[in-house]
Amino acid sequence: MADEIDRTQEVSEVYESAMLKQRIKNATVLPEFRHTCEDCGRVIPARRRKANPSATRCIECQIIFESGGNT
């Protein structure tokens, strides 16, 4: 059981590290080119960016984020 928990923790840490690297990469891009979701990496649709210019997540990931879930 402990090995399974350790493996889950390891996978979680790798995922968190990858997401942090993506967020840092996105933060260094000029604002007009910040069109990718910080969680899934997909393009944030123009309609969403127009409705919410400060959006950093696509609508699907934002819903998950606000519900307290993980992407």
mmCIF file of C-alpha atoms in Angstrom:
data_model
loop_
_atom_site.group_PDB
_atom_site.id
_atom_site.type_symbol
_atom_site.label_atom_id
_atom_site.label_comp_id
_atom_site.label_asym_id
_atom_site.label_seq_id
_atom_site.Cartn_x
_atom_site.Cartn_y
_atom_site.Cartn_z
ATOM 1 C CA MET A 1 0.000 0.000 0.000
ATOM 2 C CA ALA A 2 2.806 2.416 0.866
ATOM 3 C CA ASP A 3 4.430 1.829 -2.537
ATOM 4 C CA GLU A 4 1.173 2.735 -4.259
ATOM 5 C CA ILE A 5 0.875 5.938 -2.224
ATOM 6 C CA ASP A 6 4.519 6.807 -2.922
ATOM 7 C CA ARG A 7 3.983 6.270 -6.654
ATOM 8 C CA THR A 8 0.856 8.421 -6.637
ATOM 9 C CA GLN A 9 2.756 11.177 -4.829
ATOM 10 C CA GLU A 10 5.608 10.930 -7.332
ATOM 11 C CA VAL A 11 3.237 11.198 -10.304
ATOM 12 C CA SER A 12 1.532 14.170 -8.673
ATOM 13 C CA GLU A 13 4.867 15.934 -8.132
ATOM 14 C CA VAL A 14 5.912 15.357 -11.749
ATOM 15 C CA TYR A 15 2.570 16.739 -12.955
ATOM 16 C CA GLU A 16 2.806 19.790 -10.662
ATOM 17 C CA SER A 17 6.355 20.448 -11.867
ATOM 18 C CA ALA A 18 5.284 20.277 -15.511
ATOM 19 C CA MET A 19 2.370 22.632 -14.866
ATOM 20 C CA LEU A 20 4.643 25.097 -13.046
ATOM 21 C CA LYS A 21 7.082 25.076 -15.968
ATOM 22 C CA GLN A 22 4.203 25.733 -18.378
ATOM 23 C CA ARG A 23 2.912 28.620 -16.244
ATOM 24 C CA ILE A 24 6.379 30.177 -16.112
ATOM 25 C CA LYS A 25 6.700 29.786 -19.876
ATOM 26 C CA ASN A 26 3.274 31.362 -20.428
ATOM 27 C CA ALA A 27 4.097 34.245 -18.074
ATOM 28 C CA THR A 28 7.159 35.191 -20.116
ATOM 29 C CA VAL A 29 5.190 35.471 -23.355
ATOM 30 C CA LEU A 30 3.854 38.841 -24.470
ATOM 31 C CA PRO A 31 0.240 39.363 -23.334
ATOM 32 C CA GLU A 32 -1.175 39.315 -26.852
ATOM 33 C CA PHE A 33 0.237 35.808 -27.325
ATOM 34 C CA ARG A 34 -1.109 34.330 -24.091
ATOM 35 C CA HIS A 35 -3.747 32.251 -25.765
ATOM 36 C CA THR A 36 -3.147 28.838 -24.202
ATOM 37 C CA CYS A 37 -4.822 27.376 -21.132
ATOM 38 C CA GLU A 38 -2.460 27.191 -18.163
ATOM 39 C CA ASP A 39 -3.856 23.796 -17.171
ATOM 40 C CA CYS A 40 -4.356 21.794 -20.367
ATOM 41 C CA GLY A 41 -2.275 23.818 -22.834
ATOM 42 C CA ARG A 42 -5.052 24.048 -25.433
ATOM 43 C CA VAL A 43 -5.824 27.322 -27.174
ATOM 44 C CA ILE A 44 -8.281 29.538 -25.289
ATOM 45 C CA PRO A 45 -10.994 30.398 -27.841
ATOM 46 C CA ALA A 46 -11.057 34.006 -29.073
ATOM 47 C CA ARG A 47 -14.643 34.381 -27.861
ATOM 48 C CA ARG A 48 -13.585 33.551 -24.291
ATOM 49 C CA ARG A 49 -10.536 35.836 -24.489
ATOM 50 C CA LYS A 50 -12.759 38.647 -25.715
ATOM 51 C CA ALA A 51 -15.304 38.079 -22.925
ATOM 52 C CA ASN A 52 -12.561 37.773 -20.295
ATOM 53 C CA PRO A 53 -9.215 39.186 -21.482
ATOM 54 C CA SER A 54 -7.468 38.095 -18.281
ATOM 55 C CA ALA A 55 -8.560 34.447 -18.650
ATOM 56 C CA THR A 56 -5.680 32.025 -18.199
ATOM 57 C CA ARG A 57 -7.760 28.847 -18.550
ATOM 58 C CA CYS A 58 -10.154 27.503 -21.149
ATOM 59 C CA ILE A 59 -13.750 27.358 -19.915
ATOM 60 C CA GLU A 60 -13.596 23.611 -19.270
ATOM 61 C CA CYS A 61 -10.508 23.903 -17.052
ATOM 62 C CA GLN A 62 -11.886 27.008 -15.322
ATOM 63 C CA ILE A 63 -15.036 25.099 -14.343
ATOM 64 C CA ILE A 64 -12.910 22.265 -12.946
ATOM 65 C CA PHE A 65 -10.658 24.751 -11.133
ATOM 66 C CA GLU A 66 -13.592 26.588 -9.554
ATOM 67 C CA SER A 67 -15.176 23.329 -8.429
ATOM 68 C CA GLY A 68 -11.973 22.432 -6.604
ATOM 69 C CA GLY A 69 -11.052 19.613 -8.950
ATOM 70 C CA ASN A 70 -7.804 18.909 -10.711
ATOM 71 C CA THR A 71 -7.174 18.921 -14.427
#
